mmCIF file with all atom_site columns, C-alpha atoms in Angstrom:
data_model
loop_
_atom_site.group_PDB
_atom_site.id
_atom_site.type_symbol
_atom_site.label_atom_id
_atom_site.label_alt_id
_atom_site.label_comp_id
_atom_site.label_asym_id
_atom_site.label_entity_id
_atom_site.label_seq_id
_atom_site.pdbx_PDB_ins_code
_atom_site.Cartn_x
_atom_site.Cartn_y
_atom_site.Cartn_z
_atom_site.occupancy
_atom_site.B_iso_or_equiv
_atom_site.pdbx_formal_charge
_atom_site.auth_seq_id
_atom_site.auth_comp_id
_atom_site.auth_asym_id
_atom_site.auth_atom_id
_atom_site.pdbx_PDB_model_num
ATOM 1   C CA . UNK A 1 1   ? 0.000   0.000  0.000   1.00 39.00 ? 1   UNK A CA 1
ATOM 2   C CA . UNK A 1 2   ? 0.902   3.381  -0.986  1.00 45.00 ? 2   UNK A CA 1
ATOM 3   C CA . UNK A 1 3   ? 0.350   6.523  1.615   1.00 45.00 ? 3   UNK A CA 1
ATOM 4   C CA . UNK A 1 4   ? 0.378   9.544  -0.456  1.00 49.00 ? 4   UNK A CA 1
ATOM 5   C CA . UNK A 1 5   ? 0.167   13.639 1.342   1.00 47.00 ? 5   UNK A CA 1
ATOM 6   C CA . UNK A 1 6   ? -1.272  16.128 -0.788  1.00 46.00 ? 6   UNK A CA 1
ATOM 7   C CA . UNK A 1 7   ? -0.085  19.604 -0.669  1.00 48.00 ? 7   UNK A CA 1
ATOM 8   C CA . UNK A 1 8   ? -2.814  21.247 0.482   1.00 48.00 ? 8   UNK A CA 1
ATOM 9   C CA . UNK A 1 9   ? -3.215  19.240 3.972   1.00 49.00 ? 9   UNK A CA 1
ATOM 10  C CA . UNK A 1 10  ? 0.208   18.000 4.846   1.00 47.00 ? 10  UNK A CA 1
ATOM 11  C CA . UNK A 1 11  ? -1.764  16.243 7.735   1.00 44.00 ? 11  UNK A CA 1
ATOM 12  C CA . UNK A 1 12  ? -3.938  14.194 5.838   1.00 46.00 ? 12  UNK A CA 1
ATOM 13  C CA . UNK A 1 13  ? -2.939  10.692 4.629   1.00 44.00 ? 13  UNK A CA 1
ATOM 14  C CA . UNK A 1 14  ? -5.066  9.263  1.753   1.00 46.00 ? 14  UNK A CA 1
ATOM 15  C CA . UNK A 1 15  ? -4.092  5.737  1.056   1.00 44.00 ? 15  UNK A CA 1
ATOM 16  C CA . UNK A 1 16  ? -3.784  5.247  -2.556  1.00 45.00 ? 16  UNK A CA 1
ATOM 17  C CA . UNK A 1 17  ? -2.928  2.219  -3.859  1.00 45.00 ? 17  UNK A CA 1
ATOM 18  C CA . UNK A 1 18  ? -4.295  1.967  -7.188  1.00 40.00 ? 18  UNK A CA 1
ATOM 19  C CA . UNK A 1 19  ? -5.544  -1.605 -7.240  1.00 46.00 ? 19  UNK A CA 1
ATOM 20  C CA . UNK A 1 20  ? -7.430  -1.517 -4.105  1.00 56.00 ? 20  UNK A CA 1
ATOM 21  C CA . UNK A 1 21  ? -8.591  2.220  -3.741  1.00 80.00 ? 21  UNK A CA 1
ATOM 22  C CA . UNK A 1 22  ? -9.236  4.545  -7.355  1.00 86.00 ? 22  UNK A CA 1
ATOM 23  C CA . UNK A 1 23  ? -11.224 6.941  -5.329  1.00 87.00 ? 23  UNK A CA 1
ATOM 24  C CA . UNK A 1 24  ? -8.860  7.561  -2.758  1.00 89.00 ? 24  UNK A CA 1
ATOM 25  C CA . UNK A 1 25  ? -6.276  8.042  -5.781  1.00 90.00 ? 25  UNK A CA 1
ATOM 26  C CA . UNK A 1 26  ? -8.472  10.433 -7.585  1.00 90.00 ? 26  UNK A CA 1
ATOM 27  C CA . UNK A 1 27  ? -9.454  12.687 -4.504  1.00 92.00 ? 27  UNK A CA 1
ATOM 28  C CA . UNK A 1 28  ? -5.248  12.775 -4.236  1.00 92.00 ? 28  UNK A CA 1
ATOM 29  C CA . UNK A 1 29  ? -4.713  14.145 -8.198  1.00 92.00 ? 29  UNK A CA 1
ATOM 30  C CA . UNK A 1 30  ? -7.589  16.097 -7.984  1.00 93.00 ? 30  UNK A CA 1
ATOM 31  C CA . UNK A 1 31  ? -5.836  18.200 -4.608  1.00 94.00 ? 31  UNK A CA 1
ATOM 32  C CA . UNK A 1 32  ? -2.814  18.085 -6.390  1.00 93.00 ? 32  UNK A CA 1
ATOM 33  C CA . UNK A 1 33  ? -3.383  18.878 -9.777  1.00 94.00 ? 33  UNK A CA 1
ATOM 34  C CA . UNK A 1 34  ? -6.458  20.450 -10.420 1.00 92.00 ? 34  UNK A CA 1
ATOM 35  C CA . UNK A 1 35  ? -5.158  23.957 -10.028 1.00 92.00 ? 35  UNK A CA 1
ATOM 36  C CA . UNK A 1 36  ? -2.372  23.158 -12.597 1.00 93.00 ? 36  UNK A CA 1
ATOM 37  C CA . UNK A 1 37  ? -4.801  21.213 -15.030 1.00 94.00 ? 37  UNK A CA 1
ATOM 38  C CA . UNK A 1 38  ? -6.245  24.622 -14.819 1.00 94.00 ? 38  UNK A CA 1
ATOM 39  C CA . UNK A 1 39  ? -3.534  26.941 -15.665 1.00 92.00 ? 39  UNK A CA 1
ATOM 40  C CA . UNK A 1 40  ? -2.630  24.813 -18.259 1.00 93.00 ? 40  UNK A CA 1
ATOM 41  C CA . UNK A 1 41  ? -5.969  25.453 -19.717 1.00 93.00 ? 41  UNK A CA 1
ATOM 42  C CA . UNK A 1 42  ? -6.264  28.942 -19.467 1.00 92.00 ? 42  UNK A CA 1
ATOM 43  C CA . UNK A 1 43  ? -2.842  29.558 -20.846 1.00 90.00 ? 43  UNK A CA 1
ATOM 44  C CA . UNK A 1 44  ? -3.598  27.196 -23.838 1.00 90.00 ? 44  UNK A CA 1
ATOM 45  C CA . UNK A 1 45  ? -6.501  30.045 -24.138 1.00 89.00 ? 45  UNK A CA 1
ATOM 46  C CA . UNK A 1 46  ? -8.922  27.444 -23.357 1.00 90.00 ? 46  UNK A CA 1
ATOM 47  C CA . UNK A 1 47  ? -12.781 29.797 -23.058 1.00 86.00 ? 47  UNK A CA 1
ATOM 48  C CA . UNK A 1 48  ? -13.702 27.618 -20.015 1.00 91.00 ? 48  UNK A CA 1
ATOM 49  C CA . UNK A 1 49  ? -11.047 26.339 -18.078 1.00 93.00 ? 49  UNK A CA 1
ATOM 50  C CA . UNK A 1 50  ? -12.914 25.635 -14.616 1.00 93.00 ? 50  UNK A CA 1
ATOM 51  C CA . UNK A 1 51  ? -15.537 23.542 -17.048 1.00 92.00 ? 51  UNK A CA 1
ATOM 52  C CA . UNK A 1 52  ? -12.517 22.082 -18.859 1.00 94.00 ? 52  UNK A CA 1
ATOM 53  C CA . UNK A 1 53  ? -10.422 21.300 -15.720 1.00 94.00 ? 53  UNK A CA 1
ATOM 54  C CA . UNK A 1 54  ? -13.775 19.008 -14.185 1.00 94.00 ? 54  UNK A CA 1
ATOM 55  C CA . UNK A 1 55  ? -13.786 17.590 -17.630 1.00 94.00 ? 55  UNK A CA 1
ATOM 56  C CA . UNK A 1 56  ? -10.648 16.404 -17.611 1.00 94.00 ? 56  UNK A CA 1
ATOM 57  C CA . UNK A 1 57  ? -10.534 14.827 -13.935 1.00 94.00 ? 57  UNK A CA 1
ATOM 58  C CA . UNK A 1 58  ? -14.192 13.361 -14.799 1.00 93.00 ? 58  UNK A CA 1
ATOM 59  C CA . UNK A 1 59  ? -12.403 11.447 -18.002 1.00 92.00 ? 59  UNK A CA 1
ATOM 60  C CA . UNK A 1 60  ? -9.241  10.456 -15.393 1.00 92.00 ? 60  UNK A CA 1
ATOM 61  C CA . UNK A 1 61  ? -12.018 8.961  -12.903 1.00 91.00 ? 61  UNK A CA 1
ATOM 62  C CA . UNK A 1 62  ? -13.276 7.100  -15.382 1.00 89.00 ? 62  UNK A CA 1
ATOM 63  C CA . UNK A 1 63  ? -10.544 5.881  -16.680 1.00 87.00 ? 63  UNK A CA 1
ATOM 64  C CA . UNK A 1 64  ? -9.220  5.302  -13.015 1.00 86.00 ? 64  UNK A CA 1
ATOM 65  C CA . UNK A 1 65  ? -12.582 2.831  -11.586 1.00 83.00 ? 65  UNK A CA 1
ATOM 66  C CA . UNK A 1 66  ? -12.596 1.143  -14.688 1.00 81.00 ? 66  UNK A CA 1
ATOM 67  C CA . UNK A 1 67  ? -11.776 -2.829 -14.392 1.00 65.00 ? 67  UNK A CA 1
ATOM 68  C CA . UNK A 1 68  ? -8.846  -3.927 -15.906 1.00 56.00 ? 68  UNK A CA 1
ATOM 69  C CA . UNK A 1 69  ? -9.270  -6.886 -18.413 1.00 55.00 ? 69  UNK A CA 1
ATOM 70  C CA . UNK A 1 70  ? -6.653  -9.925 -18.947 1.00 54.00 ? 70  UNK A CA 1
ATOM 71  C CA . UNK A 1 71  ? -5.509  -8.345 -22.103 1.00 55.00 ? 71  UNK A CA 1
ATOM 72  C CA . UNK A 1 72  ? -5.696  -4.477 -21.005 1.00 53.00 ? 72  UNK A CA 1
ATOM 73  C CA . UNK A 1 73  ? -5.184  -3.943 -17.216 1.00 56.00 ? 73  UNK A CA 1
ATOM 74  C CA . UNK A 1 74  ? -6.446  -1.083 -15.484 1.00 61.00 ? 74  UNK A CA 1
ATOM 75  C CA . UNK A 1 75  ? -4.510  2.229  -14.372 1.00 71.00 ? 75  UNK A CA 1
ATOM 76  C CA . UNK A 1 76  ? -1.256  1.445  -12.679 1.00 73.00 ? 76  UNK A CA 1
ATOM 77  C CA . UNK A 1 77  ? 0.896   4.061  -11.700 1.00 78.00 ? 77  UNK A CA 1
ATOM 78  C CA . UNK A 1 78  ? 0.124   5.571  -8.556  1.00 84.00 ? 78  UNK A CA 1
ATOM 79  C CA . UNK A 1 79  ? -0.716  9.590  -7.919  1.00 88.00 ? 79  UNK A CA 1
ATOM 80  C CA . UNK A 1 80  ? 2.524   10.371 -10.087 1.00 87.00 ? 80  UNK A CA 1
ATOM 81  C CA . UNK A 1 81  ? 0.738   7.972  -13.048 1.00 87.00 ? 81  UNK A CA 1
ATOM 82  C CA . UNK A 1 82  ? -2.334  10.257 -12.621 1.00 90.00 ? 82  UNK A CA 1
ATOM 83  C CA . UNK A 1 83  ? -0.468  13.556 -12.897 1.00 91.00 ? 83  UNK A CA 1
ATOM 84  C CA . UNK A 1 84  ? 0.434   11.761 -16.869 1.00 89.00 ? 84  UNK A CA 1
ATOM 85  C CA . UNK A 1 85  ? -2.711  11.186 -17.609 1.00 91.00 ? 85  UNK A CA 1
ATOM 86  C CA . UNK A 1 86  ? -4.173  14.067 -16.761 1.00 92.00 ? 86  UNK A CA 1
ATOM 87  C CA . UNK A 1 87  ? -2.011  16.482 -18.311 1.00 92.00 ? 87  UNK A CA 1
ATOM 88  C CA . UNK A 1 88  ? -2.506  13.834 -21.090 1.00 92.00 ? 88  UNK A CA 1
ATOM 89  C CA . UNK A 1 89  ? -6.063  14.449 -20.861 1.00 93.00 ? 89  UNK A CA 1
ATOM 90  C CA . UNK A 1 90  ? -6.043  18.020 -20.555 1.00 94.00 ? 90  UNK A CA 1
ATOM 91  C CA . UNK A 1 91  ? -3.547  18.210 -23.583 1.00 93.00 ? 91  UNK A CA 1
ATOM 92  C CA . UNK A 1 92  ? -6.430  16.353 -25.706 1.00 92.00 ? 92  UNK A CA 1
ATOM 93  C CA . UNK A 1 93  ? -9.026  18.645 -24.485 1.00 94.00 ? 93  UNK A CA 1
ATOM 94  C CA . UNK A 1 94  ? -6.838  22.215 -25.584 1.00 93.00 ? 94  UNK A CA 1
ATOM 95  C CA . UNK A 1 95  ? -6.783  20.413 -29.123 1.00 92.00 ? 95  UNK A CA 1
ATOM 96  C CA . UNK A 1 96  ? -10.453 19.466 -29.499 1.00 90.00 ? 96  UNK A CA 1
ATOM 97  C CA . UNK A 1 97  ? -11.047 23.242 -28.400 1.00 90.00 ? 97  UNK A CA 1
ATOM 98  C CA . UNK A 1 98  ? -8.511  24.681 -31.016 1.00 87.00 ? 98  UNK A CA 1
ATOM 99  C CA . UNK A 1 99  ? -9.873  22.519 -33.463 1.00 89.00 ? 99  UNK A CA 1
ATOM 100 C CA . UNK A 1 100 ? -13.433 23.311 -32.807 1.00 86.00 ? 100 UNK A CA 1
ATOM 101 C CA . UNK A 1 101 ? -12.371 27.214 -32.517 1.00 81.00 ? 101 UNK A CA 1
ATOM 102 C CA . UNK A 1 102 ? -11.155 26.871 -35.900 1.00 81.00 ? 102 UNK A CA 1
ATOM 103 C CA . UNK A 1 103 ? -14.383 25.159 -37.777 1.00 82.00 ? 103 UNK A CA 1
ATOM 104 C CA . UNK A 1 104 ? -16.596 28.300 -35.984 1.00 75.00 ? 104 UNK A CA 1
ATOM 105 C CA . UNK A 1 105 ? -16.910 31.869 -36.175 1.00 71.00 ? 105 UNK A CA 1
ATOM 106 C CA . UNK A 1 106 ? -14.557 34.555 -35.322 1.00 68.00 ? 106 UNK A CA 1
ATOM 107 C CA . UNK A 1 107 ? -16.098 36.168 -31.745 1.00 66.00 ? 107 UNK A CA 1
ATOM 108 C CA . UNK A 1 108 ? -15.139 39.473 -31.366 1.00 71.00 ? 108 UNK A CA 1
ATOM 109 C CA . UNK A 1 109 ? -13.433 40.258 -28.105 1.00 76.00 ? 109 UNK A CA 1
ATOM 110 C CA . UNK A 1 110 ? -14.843 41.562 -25.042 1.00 70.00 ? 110 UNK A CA 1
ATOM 111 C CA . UNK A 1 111 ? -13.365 45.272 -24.607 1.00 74.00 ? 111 UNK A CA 1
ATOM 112 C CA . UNK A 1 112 ? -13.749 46.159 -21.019 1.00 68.00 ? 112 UNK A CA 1
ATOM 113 C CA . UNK A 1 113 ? -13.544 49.964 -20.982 1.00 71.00 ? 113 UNK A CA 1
ATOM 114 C CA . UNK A 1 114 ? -17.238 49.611 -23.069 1.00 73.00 ? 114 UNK A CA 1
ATOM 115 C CA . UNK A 1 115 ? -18.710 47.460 -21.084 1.00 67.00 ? 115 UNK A CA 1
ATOM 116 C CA . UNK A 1 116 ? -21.019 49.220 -18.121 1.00 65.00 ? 116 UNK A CA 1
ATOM 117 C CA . UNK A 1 117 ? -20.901 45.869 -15.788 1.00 60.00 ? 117 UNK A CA 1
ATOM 118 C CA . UNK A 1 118 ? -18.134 45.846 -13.197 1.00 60.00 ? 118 UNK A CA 1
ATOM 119 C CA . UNK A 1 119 ? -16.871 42.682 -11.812 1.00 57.00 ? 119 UNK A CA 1
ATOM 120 C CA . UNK A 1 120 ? -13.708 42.143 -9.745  1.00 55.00 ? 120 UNK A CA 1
ATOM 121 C CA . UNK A 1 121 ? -11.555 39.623 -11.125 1.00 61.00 ? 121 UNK A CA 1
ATOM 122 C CA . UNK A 1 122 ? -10.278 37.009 -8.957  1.00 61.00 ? 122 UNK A CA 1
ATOM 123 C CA . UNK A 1 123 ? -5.850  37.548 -7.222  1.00 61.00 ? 123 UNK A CA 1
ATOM 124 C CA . UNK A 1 124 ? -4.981  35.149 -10.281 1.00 58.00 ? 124 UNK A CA 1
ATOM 125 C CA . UNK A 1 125 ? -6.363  36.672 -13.275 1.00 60.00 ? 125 UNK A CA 1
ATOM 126 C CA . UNK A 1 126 ? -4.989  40.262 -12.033 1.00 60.00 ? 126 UNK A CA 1
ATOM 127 C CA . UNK A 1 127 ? -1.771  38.823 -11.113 1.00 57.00 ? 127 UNK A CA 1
ATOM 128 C CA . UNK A 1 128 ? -1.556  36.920 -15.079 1.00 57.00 ? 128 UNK A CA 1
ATOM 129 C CA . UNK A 1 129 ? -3.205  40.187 -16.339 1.00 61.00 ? 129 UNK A CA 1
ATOM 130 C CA . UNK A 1 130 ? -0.285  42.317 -15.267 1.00 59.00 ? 130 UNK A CA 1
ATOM 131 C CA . UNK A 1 131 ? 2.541   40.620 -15.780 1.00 63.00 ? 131 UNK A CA 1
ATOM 132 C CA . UNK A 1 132 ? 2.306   40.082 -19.479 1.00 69.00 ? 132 UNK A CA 1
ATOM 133 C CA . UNK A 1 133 ? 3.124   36.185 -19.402 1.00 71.00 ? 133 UNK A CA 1
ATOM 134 C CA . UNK A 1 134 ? -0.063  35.455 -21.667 1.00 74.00 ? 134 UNK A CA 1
ATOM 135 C CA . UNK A 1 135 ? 1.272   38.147 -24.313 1.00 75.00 ? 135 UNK A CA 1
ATOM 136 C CA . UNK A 1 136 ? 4.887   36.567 -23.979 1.00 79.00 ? 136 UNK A CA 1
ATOM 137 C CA . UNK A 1 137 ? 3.435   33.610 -24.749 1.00 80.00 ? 137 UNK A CA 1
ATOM 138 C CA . UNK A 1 138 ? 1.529   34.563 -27.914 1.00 79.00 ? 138 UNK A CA 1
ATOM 139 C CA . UNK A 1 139 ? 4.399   35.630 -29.171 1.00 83.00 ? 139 UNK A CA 1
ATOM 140 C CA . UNK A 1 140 ? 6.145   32.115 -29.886 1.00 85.00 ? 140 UNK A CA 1
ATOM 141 C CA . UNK A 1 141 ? 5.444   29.434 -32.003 1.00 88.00 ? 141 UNK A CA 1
ATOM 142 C CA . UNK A 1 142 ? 2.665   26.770 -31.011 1.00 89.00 ? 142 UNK A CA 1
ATOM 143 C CA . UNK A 1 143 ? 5.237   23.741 -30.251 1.00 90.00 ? 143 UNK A CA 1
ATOM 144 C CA . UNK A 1 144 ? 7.255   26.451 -27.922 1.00 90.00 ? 144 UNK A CA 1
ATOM 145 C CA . UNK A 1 145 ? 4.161   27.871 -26.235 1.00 88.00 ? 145 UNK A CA 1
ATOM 146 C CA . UNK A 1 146 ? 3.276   23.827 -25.338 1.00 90.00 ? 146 UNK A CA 1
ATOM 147 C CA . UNK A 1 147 ? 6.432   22.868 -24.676 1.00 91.00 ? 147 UNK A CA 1
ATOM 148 C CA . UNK A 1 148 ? 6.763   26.037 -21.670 1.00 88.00 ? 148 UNK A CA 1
ATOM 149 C CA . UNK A 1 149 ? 3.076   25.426 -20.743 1.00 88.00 ? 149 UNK A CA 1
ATOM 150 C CA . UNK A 1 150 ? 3.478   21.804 -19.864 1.00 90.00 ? 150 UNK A CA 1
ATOM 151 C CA . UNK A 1 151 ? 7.051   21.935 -18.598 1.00 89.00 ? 151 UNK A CA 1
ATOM 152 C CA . UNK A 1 152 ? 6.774   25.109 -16.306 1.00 84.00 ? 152 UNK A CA 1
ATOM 153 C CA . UNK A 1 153 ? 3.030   25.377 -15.791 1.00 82.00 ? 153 UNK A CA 1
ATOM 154 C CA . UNK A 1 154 ? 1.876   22.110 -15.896 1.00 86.00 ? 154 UNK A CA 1
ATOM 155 C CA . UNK A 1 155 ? 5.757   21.148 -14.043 1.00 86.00 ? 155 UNK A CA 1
ATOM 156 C CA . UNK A 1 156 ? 5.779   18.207 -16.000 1.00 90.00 ? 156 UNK A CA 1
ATOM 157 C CA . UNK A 1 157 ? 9.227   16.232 -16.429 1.00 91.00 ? 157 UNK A CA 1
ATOM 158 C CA . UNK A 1 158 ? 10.776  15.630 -19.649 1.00 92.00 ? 158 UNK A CA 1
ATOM 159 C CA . UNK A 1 159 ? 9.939   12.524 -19.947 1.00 93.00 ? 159 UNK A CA 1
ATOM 160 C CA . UNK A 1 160 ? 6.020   13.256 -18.877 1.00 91.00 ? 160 UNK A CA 1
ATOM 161 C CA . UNK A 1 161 ? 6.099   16.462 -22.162 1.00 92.00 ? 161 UNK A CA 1
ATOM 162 C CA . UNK A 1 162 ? 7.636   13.777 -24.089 1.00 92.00 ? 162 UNK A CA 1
ATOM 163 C CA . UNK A 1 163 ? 4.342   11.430 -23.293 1.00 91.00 ? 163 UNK A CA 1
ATOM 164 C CA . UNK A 1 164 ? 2.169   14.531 -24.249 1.00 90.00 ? 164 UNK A CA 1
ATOM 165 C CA . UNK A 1 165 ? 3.257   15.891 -27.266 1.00 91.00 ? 165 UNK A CA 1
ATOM 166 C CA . UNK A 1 166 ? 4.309   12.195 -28.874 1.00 92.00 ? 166 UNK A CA 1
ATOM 167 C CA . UNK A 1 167 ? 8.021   13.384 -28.821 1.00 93.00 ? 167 UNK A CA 1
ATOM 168 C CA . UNK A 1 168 ? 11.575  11.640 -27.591 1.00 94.00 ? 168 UNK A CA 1
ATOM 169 C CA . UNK A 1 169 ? 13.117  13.245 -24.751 1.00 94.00 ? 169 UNK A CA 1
ATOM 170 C CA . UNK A 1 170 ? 15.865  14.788 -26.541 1.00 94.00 ? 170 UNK A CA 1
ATOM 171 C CA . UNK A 1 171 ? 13.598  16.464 -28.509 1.00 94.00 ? 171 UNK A CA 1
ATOM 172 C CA . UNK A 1 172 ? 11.374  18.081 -25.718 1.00 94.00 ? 172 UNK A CA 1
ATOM 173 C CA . UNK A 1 173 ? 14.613  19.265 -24.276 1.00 94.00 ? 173 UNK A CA 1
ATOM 174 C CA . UNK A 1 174 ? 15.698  20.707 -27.306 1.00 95.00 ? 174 UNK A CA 1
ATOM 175 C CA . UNK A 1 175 ? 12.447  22.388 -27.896 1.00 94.00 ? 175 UNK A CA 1
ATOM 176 C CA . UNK A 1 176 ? 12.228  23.978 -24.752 1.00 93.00 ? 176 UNK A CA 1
ATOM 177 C CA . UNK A 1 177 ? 15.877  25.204 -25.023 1.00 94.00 ? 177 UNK A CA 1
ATOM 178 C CA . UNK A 1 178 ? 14.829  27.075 -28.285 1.00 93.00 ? 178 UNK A CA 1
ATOM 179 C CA . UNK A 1 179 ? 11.376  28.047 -26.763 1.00 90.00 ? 179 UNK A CA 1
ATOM 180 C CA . UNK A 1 180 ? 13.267  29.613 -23.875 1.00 89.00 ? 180 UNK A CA 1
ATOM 181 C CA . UNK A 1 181 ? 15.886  31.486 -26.258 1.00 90.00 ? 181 UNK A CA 1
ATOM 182 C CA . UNK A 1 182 ? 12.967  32.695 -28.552 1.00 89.00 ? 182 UNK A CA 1
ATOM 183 C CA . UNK A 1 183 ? 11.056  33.497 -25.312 1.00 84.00 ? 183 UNK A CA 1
ATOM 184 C CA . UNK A 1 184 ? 14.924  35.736 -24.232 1.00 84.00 ? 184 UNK A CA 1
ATOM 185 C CA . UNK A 1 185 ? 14.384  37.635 -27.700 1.00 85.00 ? 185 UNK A CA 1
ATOM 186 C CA . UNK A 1 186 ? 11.154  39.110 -26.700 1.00 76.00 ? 186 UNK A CA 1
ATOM 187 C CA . UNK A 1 187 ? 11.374  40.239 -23.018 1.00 73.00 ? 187 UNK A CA 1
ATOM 188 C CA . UNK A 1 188 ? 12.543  43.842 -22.886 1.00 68.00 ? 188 UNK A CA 1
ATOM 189 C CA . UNK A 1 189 ? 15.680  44.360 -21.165 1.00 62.00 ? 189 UNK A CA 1
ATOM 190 C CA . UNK A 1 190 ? 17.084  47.678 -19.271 1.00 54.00 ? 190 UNK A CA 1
ATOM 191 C CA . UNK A 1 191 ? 20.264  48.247 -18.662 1.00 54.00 ? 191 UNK A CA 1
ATOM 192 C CA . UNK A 1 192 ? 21.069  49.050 -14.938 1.00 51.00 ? 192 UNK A CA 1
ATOM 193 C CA . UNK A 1 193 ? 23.081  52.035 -14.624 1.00 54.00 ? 193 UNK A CA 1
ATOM 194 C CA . UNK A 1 194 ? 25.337  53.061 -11.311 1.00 57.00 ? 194 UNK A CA 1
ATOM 195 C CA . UNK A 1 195 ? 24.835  56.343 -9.731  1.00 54.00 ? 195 UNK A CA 1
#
């Protein structure tokens, strides 16, 4: 048996072996990597990454009760085997959505200085807001923009963005050294001067 503590109660021990408790293992991912799952989505420019984000971990519990069979056994892997999958998952999802996006309509975006309604916006949204990550982002290619996403965002190992984007190691690594030199071209830099 596995004992797993989640991040957000040090205290708490869920058991989570995989073969004799999936629910115990979900509850675990979902404390530990729903907020991620989420900021993956909304920097992938997902339109509704809460609904997204429940998608996601409703596809992992599935896929996490279901019965093994003798030529397919079920999930093995433990709560680091569910963080995989359901950056896997989530990966799927941001692709569905692009491709949907494309096949529909352009919206046209929402300009907030017209719009009468007022509504605070939540620490995280005016924290991403300000510091121009999102734009930073939008400036680099897709591959480089998923390869940063999963790797810093998501903090996904090499070998985990390797599973995702159906690369080798050595070429996730090289990609992200190339996504962080294109990202280097487009921060502005000031020079520090001495009184």
């Amino acid at each position: 048996m596995e004992w797993l503590h989640t991040s957000e109660d040090p205290g708490v021990v869920i058991a989570a072996d995989d073969q004799d408790s999936p629910e115990a293992l979900f509850t675990a991912a979902y404390r530990e990597y729903s907020g991620p799952v989420r900021g993956y989505l909304r920097a992938r420019g997902i339109d509704d990454p809460d609904a997204v984000t429940h998608d996601v971990f409703l596809a992992l519990y599935t896929r996490l009760t279901q019965g093994g069979t003798d030529e397919e056994p079920g999930f093995t892997g433990g709560l680091a085997g569910t963080k995989a999958l359901a950056f896997t998952i989530a990966h799927g999802r941001a692709v569905d959505h692009h491709r949907r996006r494309a096949r529909t309509p352009y919206l046209v975006p929402h300009e907030a200085e017209t719009d009468p309604r007022r509504t605070a916006t939540t620490p995280e949204d005016a924290v991403v807001a300000d510091s121009g990550a999102l734009a930073l982002l939008g400036t680099l290619s897709e591959d480089y923009r998923e390869v940063l996403l999963l790797r810093i965002v998501a903090d996904l190992s090499i070998d985990e963005t390797a599973a995702v984007m159906g690369r080798t190691t050595g070429a996730v690594k090289q990609l992200q050294r190339r996504a962080l030199n294109e990202l280097r071209t487009h921060v502005p830099t000031t020079e520090l001067s001495r009184p």
